[in-house]
Amino acid sequence: MNYEVTIAIPVYNAEKYLHETLMSALTQDYPSIEFLILDDCGTDGSIDMVRQLQHEHPRGGDIHIVSQEFNKGIGAARNRVLKEAKGRYLYFLDADDLILPNTISLMMAQVKEHDAEVVMASYEQIKAFVAEPEKVLFRLPRKVFTEPHSLATYAFHNYGALNANVWNVLMDLDLIRKNDLQFVNTNYWEDMVFKHELVTYVTRAVLMPEITYSYICRKDTLSKFQDRDVIPKDEILCNVATVDTLKYSCKRLRGKPYFSHWLKCVLKTDFYIILYVLERQHRIIPKVTDLELRNFLHSPLSVWSTLRYTGLSCWGYKLLSILPPRLSVGLIKMMGKARH
């Protein structure tokens, strides 16, 4: 059976929150939805709960479980979803978050009105790990893009204009499959890389200011980097390696009207990783050396190609990547202090 929309929920040891998440998906007022549960081989009762809903819920026949052979991580899980989804459009929902009952109908209305390939809506972040839960709204402006490169130009001219997440984004699966888009097979920033790639292929898109998603930050699901006394160096290096995969697109994107801003966004992300490491050096084991930090900023362009294709917009990052490591890191430290 084909569906208009697939809501995909990758699941790994999410039993504590999964039932509430599933119910928020199953109560959608849009009729044609596949609920695709990606079982990444956890050790709790998450999938037993899903099977119970398959038998008991009125929409249980639209719940499909796809199981990995073994735990492969979130990047591989999302790629399996891209392969297995039966919907015309794909929507990711994390296994511990919630959506409003009209989320899909609101987004599909924009698809039909504008023939959109991608629709992105706004969300609320709920900090559930404090005594009095706090709510912060992340609201997008209302925008409709209908020309080639217009979404990418907007995204890369404004660093952080689009969040790194792939949840709360309705995506045309034909567009994804036609361009063979895949997630990096990693547990680190796979969504950010995918979204950076996706927007470069999109012609028609809509940004919605309506809040349709609750992103719930819980004490036991906070980013590992935020609450540990010791941060393994390998995790830092994995993040950098994930960002580096974006640089493979340099040749494909060179000459695009947004190219210099695209490269600046990628290198700025590397720069912020360096600042993060410098602020937490005493917690990262083993130490990240100055040479390694400087090399985080390596660019796929030579010195002269940087000037030719990006003008001065990326020149500062290029300079930092070729200076002696100690001098480069010293300048980055000074720039970090100036930001504060």
Tab-separated table of C-alpha atoms in Angstrom:
chain	number	residue	atom	x	y	z
A	1	MET	CA	0.000	0.000	0.000
A	2	ASN	CA	1.210	3.507	-0.839
A	3	TYR	CA	0.745	6.470	1.470
A	4	GLU	CA	0.974	10.231	1.060
A	5	VAL	CA	3.146	10.555	4.173
A	6	THR	CA	5.461	8.343	6.201
A	7	ILE	CA	6.095	9.344	9.803
A	8	ALA	CA	9.375	7.609	10.612
A	9	ILE	CA	10.414	6.982	14.216
A	10	PRO	CA	13.883	5.446	14.777
A	11	VAL	CA	13.727	3.562	18.072
A	12	TYR	CA	16.528	2.495	20.391
A	13	ASN	CA	15.770	1.918	24.101
A	14	ALA	CA	13.006	4.547	24.178
A	15	GLU	CA	10.450	2.615	26.248
A	16	LYS	CA	9.990	5.356	28.867
A	17	TYR	CA	8.719	7.908	26.357
A	18	LEU	CA	7.751	5.982	23.234
A	19	HIS	CA	4.075	5.384	24.014
A	20	GLU	CA	3.352	9.103	24.343
A	21	THR	CA	5.312	9.798	21.159
A	22	LEU	CA	3.447	7.106	19.222
A	23	MET	CA	0.071	8.375	20.397
A	24	SER	CA	0.924	11.888	19.228
A	25	ALA	CA	1.658	10.397	15.802
A	26	LEU	CA	-1.363	8.092	15.687
A	27	THR	CA	-3.785	10.912	16.564
A	28	GLN	CA	-2.865	12.916	13.448
A	29	ASP	CA	-5.972	14.185	11.669
A	30	TYR	CA	-4.423	13.528	8.241
A	31	PRO	CA	-5.737	10.210	6.848
A	32	SER	CA	-3.005	8.787	4.591
A	33	ILE	CA	-0.039	8.118	6.905
A	34	GLU	CA	2.322	5.192	7.291
A	35	PHE	CA	3.872	4.925	10.761
A	36	LEU	CA	7.295	3.410	10.159
A	37	ILE	CA	9.089	2.228	13.286
A	38	LEU	CA	12.783	1.567	12.761
A	39	ASP	CA	13.890	-0.982	15.363
A	40	ASP	CA	17.604	-0.414	15.996
A	41	CYS	CA	17.850	-3.448	18.249
A	42	GLY	CA	17.510	-1.968	21.704
A	43	THR	CA	17.322	-4.052	24.863
A	44	ASP	CA	14.117	-2.742	26.453
A	45	GLY	CA	10.421	-3.310	25.694
A	46	SER	CA	10.000	-0.577	23.081
A	47	ILE	CA	9.114	-2.836	20.157
A	48	ASP	CA	6.761	-4.992	22.253
A	49	MET	CA	4.837	-1.785	22.950
A	50	VAL	CA	4.692	-1.031	19.219
A	51	ARG	CA	3.427	-4.528	18.436
A	52	GLN	CA	0.685	-4.128	21.028
A	53	LEU	CA	-0.457	-0.917	19.324
A	54	GLN	CA	-0.421	-2.718	15.959
A	55	HIS	CA	-3.080	-5.076	17.345
A	56	GLU	CA	-5.087	-2.663	19.478
A	57	HIS	CA	-5.062	0.788	17.868
A	58	PRO	CA	-7.555	1.702	15.095
A	59	ARG	CA	-4.618	2.718	12.884
A	60	GLY	CA	-2.558	-0.312	13.871
A	61	GLY	CA	-2.628	-1.680	10.329
A	62	ASP	CA	-0.645	1.363	9.206
A	63	ILE	CA	2.115	0.726	11.756
A	64	HIS	CA	5.050	-1.023	10.115
A	65	ILE	CA	8.145	-2.249	11.955
A	66	VAL	CA	11.468	-2.568	10.154
A	67	SER	CA	14.277	-4.154	12.178
A	68	GLN	CA	18.013	-3.790	11.734
A	69	GLU	CA	20.107	-6.962	11.909
A	70	PHE	CA	21.947	-5.437	14.879
A	71	ASN	CA	22.339	-1.995	16.444
A	72	LYS	CA	23.846	0.192	13.727
A	73	GLY	CA	23.296	3.715	15.070
A	74	ILE	CA	21.140	6.633	14.016
A	75	GLY	CA	22.783	7.383	10.648
A	76	ALA	CA	22.251	3.828	9.400
A	77	ALA	CA	18.751	3.793	10.906
A	78	ARG	CA	17.746	6.908	8.967
A	79	ASN	CA	19.186	5.449	5.752
A	80	ARG	CA	17.093	2.323	6.219
A	81	VAL	CA	14.053	4.569	6.549
A	82	LEU	CA	14.908	6.254	3.231
A	83	LYS	CA	14.908	2.813	1.637
A	84	GLU	CA	11.794	1.361	3.278
A	85	ALA	CA	9.347	4.280	3.530
A	86	LYS	CA	6.195	3.901	1.411
A	87	GLY	CA	5.043	7.529	1.667
A	88	ARG	CA	5.336	10.175	-1.009
A	89	TYR	CA	6.620	12.507	1.699
A	90	LEU	CA	8.776	11.659	4.702
A	91	TYR	CA	8.610	13.133	8.208
A	92	PHE	CA	11.044	12.157	10.982
A	93	LEU	CA	9.863	12.126	14.599
A	94	ASP	CA	12.292	11.355	17.418
A	95	ALA	CA	11.159	8.609	19.783
A	96	ASP	CA	10.945	10.900	22.835
A	97	ASP	CA	9.327	13.976	21.255
A	98	LEU	CA	5.731	14.972	20.472
A	99	ILE	CA	3.769	16.474	17.581
A	100	LEU	CA	0.428	18.252	17.523
A	101	PRO	CA	-2.627	16.435	16.071
A	102	ASN	CA	-2.694	18.705	12.997
A	103	THR	CA	1.047	18.744	12.281
A	104	ILE	CA	0.910	16.683	9.095
A	105	SER	CA	-2.290	18.281	7.775
A	106	LEU	CA	-0.813	21.789	8.196
A	107	MET	CA	2.365	20.824	6.374
A	108	MET	CA	0.610	18.898	3.607
A	109	ALA	CA	-1.625	21.919	2.982
A	110	GLN	CA	1.550	23.861	2.149
A	111	VAL	CA	2.775	21.036	-0.084
A	112	LYS	CA	-0.437	21.139	-2.089
A	113	GLU	CA	-0.698	24.913	-2.255
A	114	HIS	CA	2.870	25.507	-3.409
A	115	ASP	CA	3.838	22.124	-4.910
A	116	ALA	CA	6.562	22.161	-2.260
A	117	GLU	CA	9.360	19.631	-2.150
A	118	VAL	CA	10.197	20.518	1.456
A	119	VAL	CA	8.186	22.093	4.262
A	120	MET	CA	9.846	23.119	7.528
A	121	ALA	CA	7.800	24.174	10.554
A	122	SER	CA	8.629	25.794	13.883
A	123	TYR	CA	8.983	24.033	17.224
A	124	GLU	CA	9.133	24.448	20.958
A	125	GLN	CA	12.018	23.215	23.082
A	126	ILE	CA	10.941	21.980	26.488
A	127	LYS	CA	13.672	21.747	29.119
A	128	ALA	CA	12.278	18.918	31.211
A	129	PHE	CA	15.478	18.391	33.216
A	130	VAL	CA	14.945	21.386	35.526
A	131	ALA	CA	12.633	21.612	38.535
A	132	GLU	CA	10.293	23.986	36.688
A	133	PRO	CA	10.235	22.886	33.017
A	134	GLU	CA	11.095	25.759	30.701
A	135	LYS	CA	9.715	26.286	27.215
A	136	VAL	CA	11.586	28.121	24.453
A	137	LEU	CA	10.019	28.799	21.048
A	138	PHE	CA	12.045	28.513	17.835
A	139	ARG	CA	9.896	30.211	15.243
A	140	LEU	CA	10.736	30.381	11.543
A	141	PRO	CA	9.619	33.323	9.416
A	142	ARG	CA	6.894	32.600	6.862
A	143	LYS	CA	8.671	32.186	3.553
A	144	VAL	CA	7.892	30.525	0.236
A	145	PHE	CA	10.753	29.650	-2.127
A	146	THR	CA	9.965	28.862	-5.764
A	147	GLU	CA	13.236	29.427	-7.651
A	148	PRO	CA	16.345	27.245	-7.999
A	149	HIS	CA	18.951	28.041	-5.325
A	150	SER	CA	16.580	30.336	-3.391
A	151	LEU	CA	16.298	28.134	-0.286
A	152	ALA	CA	20.033	27.396	-0.224
A	153	THR	CA	20.853	31.082	-0.697
A	154	TYR	CA	18.636	31.969	2.269
A	155	ALA	CA	20.030	29.152	4.430
A	156	PHE	CA	23.708	29.826	3.808
A	157	HIS	CA	23.558	33.625	3.798
A	158	ASN	CA	22.216	33.446	7.358
A	159	TYR	CA	24.259	31.104	9.549
A	160	GLY	CA	21.834	29.188	11.746
A	161	ALA	CA	18.770	30.313	9.754
A	162	LEU	CA	17.727	26.667	9.485
A	163	ASN	CA	18.191	24.320	12.426
A	164	ALA	CA	20.386	21.260	11.982
A	165	ASN	CA	17.598	18.804	12.756
A	166	VAL	CA	15.717	16.660	10.227
A	167	TRP	CA	12.709	16.184	12.489
A	168	ASN	CA	9.733	18.453	11.860
A	169	VAL	CA	10.661	18.608	8.184
A	170	LEU	CA	8.369	17.180	5.502
A	171	MET	CA	10.519	15.984	2.585
A	172	ASP	CA	9.749	14.731	-0.909
A	173	LEU	CA	11.111	11.178	-0.993
A	174	ASP	CA	11.364	11.186	-4.790
A	175	LEU	CA	13.729	14.168	-4.571
A	176	ILE	CA	15.848	12.374	-1.974
A	177	ARG	CA	16.002	9.103	-3.894
A	178	LYS	CA	16.546	10.686	-7.295
A	179	ASN	CA	19.624	12.497	-5.978
A	180	ASP	CA	20.780	9.502	-3.919
A	181	LEU	CA	20.900	11.527	-0.715
A	182	GLN	CA	22.067	9.535	2.293
A	183	PHE	CA	22.873	10.161	5.918
A	184	VAL	CA	26.461	9.836	7.061
A	185	ASN	CA	26.762	6.489	8.833
A	186	THR	CA	27.598	7.971	12.213
A	187	ASN	CA	25.939	8.945	15.486
A	188	TYR	CA	27.305	12.488	15.326
A	189	TRP	CA	25.602	15.343	13.439
A	190	GLU	CA	24.293	13.090	10.682
A	191	ASP	CA	21.162	15.259	10.528
A	192	MET	CA	23.076	18.522	10.080
A	193	VAL	CA	25.067	17.135	7.151
A	194	PHE	CA	21.967	15.688	5.494
A	195	LYS	CA	20.056	18.960	5.795
A	196	HIS	CA	22.973	20.975	4.390
A	197	GLU	CA	22.991	18.647	1.398
A	198	LEU	CA	19.210	18.528	0.995
A	199	VAL	CA	18.669	22.273	0.646
A	200	THR	CA	21.103	22.436	-2.288
A	201	TYR	CA	18.741	20.227	-4.332
A	202	VAL	CA	15.470	21.963	-3.412
A	203	THR	CA	13.660	24.410	-5.685
A	204	ARG	CA	10.262	24.759	-3.981
A	205	ALA	CA	10.083	25.043	-0.195
A	206	VAL	CA	7.971	26.597	2.550
A	207	LEU	CA	8.968	27.785	6.022
A	208	MET	CA	6.112	27.872	8.540
A	209	PRO	CA	5.964	29.947	11.741
A	210	GLU	CA	3.369	27.584	13.234
A	211	ILE	CA	4.634	25.515	16.184
A	212	THR	CA	3.990	21.865	15.327
A	213	TYR	CA	6.655	19.933	17.288
A	214	SER	CA	7.754	19.610	20.920
A	215	TYR	CA	11.469	18.892	21.246
A	216	ILE	CA	11.848	17.617	24.795
A	217	CYS	CA	15.259	17.827	26.453
A	218	ARG	CA	15.387	15.340	29.329
A	219	LYS	CA	18.116	14.694	31.846
A	220	ASP	CA	18.844	11.240	30.455
A	221	THR	CA	18.761	12.310	26.803
A	222	LEU	CA	20.912	15.440	26.926
A	223	SER	CA	23.870	15.676	24.592
A	224	LYS	CA	26.717	13.627	26.019
A	225	PHE	CA	29.044	16.599	25.769
A	226	GLN	CA	27.019	18.674	28.222
A	227	ASP	CA	27.088	16.671	31.435
A	228	ARG	CA	30.311	14.682	31.730
A	229	ASP	CA	33.510	15.303	33.566
A	230	VAL	CA	35.480	13.464	30.873
A	231	ILE	CA	34.905	13.844	27.128
A	232	PRO	CA	36.625	11.241	24.917
A	233	LYS	CA	38.733	12.826	22.223
A	234	ASP	CA	37.404	10.315	19.690
A	235	GLU	CA	33.959	11.862	19.941
A	236	ILE	CA	35.344	15.285	19.055
A	237	LEU	CA	37.176	13.797	16.092
A	238	CYS	CA	34.022	11.989	14.933
A	239	ASN	CA	32.115	15.273	14.931
A	240	VAL	CA	34.834	16.913	12.863
A	241	ALA	CA	34.914	13.975	10.449
A	242	THR	CA	31.151	14.273	9.969
A	243	VAL	CA	31.420	17.979	9.155
A	244	ASP	CA	34.281	17.173	6.785
A	245	THR	CA	31.960	15.055	4.638
A	246	LEU	CA	30.242	18.272	3.599
A	247	LYS	CA	33.484	19.420	2.015
A	248	TYR	CA	33.212	16.593	-0.521
A	249	SER	CA	30.434	18.656	-2.166
A	250	CYS	CA	32.811	21.534	-2.864
A	251	LYS	CA	33.343	20.618	-6.527
A	252	ARG	CA	29.610	20.103	-7.140
A	253	LEU	CA	28.636	23.428	-5.581
A	254	ARG	CA	31.453	25.603	-6.913
A	255	GLY	CA	29.935	28.279	-9.120
A	256	LYS	CA	26.540	28.234	-7.380
A	257	PRO	CA	25.372	31.718	-6.315
A	258	TYR	CA	25.568	30.732	-2.635
A	259	PHE	CA	28.896	28.872	-2.793
A	260	SER	CA	31.020	31.299	-0.788
A	261	HIS	CA	28.397	31.444	1.960
A	262	TRP	CA	28.045	27.655	1.945
A	263	LEU	CA	31.782	27.189	2.475
A	264	LYS	CA	31.842	29.900	5.129
A	265	CYS	CA	29.056	28.098	7.031
A	266	VAL	CA	30.965	24.814	6.929
A	267	LEU	CA	34.225	26.391	8.087
A	268	LYS	CA	32.444	28.435	10.742
A	269	THR	CA	31.106	25.169	12.156
A	270	ASP	CA	34.697	23.873	12.342
A	271	PHE	CA	35.708	27.137	14.025
A	272	TYR	CA	33.011	26.754	16.686
A	273	ILE	CA	34.135	23.172	17.350
A	274	ILE	CA	37.647	24.491	17.998
A	275	LEU	CA	36.276	27.073	20.445
A	276	TYR	CA	34.270	24.343	22.153
A	277	VAL	CA	37.424	22.242	22.585
A	278	LEU	CA	39.481	25.176	23.848
A	279	GLU	CA	36.858	25.976	26.497
A	280	ARG	CA	36.866	22.358	27.729
A	281	GLN	CA	40.471	21.288	27.202
A	282	HIS	CA	40.815	20.013	30.769
A	283	ARG	CA	37.913	17.581	30.229
A	284	ILE	CA	38.979	16.104	26.886
A	285	ILE	CA	41.149	12.987	27.144
A	286	PRO	CA	43.599	12.552	25.546
A	287	LYS	CA	44.386	16.161	24.697
A	288	VAL	CA	43.583	17.573	21.259
A	289	THR	CA	46.858	19.023	19.961
A	290	ASP	CA	47.283	22.458	18.393
A	291	LEU	CA	48.087	20.794	15.070
A	292	GLU	CA	44.851	18.823	15.176
A	293	LEU	CA	42.852	21.909	16.108
A	294	ARG	CA	44.323	23.952	13.279
A	295	ASN	CA	43.655	21.158	10.813
A	296	PHE	CA	39.966	21.114	11.713
A	297	LEU	CA	39.766	24.211	9.478
A	298	HIS	CA	41.249	22.605	6.405
A	299	SER	CA	39.477	23.690	3.253
A	300	PRO	CA	39.131	21.798	-0.034
A	301	LEU	CA	40.242	24.959	-1.870
A	302	SER	CA	43.792	26.156	-2.378
A	303	VAL	CA	44.797	29.672	-1.328
A	304	TRP	CA	44.212	31.079	-4.788
A	305	SER	CA	40.993	29.138	-5.372
A	306	THR	CA	39.690	30.498	-2.083
A	307	LEU	CA	40.200	34.058	-3.338
A	308	ARG	CA	38.797	33.199	-6.767
A	309	TYR	CA	35.601	31.484	-5.665
A	310	THR	CA	34.840	33.085	-2.291
A	311	GLY	CA	36.591	36.454	-2.356
A	312	LEU	CA	37.462	37.531	1.166
A	313	SER	CA	34.540	35.771	2.879
A	314	CYS	CA	36.553	32.619	3.665
A	315	TRP	CA	40.040	34.103	3.575
A	316	GLY	CA	40.345	34.396	7.353
A	317	TYR	CA	39.571	30.713	7.854
A	318	LYS	CA	42.003	29.765	5.085
A	319	LEU	CA	44.738	31.817	6.735
A	320	LEU	CA	44.126	30.179	10.108
A	321	SER	CA	44.402	26.748	8.471
A	322	ILE	CA	47.889	27.389	7.070
A	323	LEU	CA	49.550	29.369	9.864
A	324	PRO	CA	51.855	27.513	12.292
A	325	PRO	CA	49.614	25.551	14.675
A	326	ARG	CA	50.546	27.421	17.857
A	327	LEU	CA	50.008	30.824	16.218
A	328	SER	CA	46.760	29.720	14.605
A	329	VAL	CA	45.310	28.401	17.864
A	330	GLY	CA	46.499	31.508	19.736
A	331	LEU	CA	44.613	33.728	17.292
A	332	ILE	CA	41.513	31.548	17.579
A	333	LYS	CA	41.659	31.871	21.375
A	334	MET	CA	41.822	35.663	21.047
A	335	MET	CA	38.878	35.656	18.641
A	336	GLY	CA	36.911	33.479	21.038
A	337	LYS	CA	37.527	35.877	23.933
A	338	ALA	CA	36.485	38.820	21.742
A	339	ARG	CA	33.147	37.081	21.091
A	340	HIS	CA	32.421	37.199	24.831
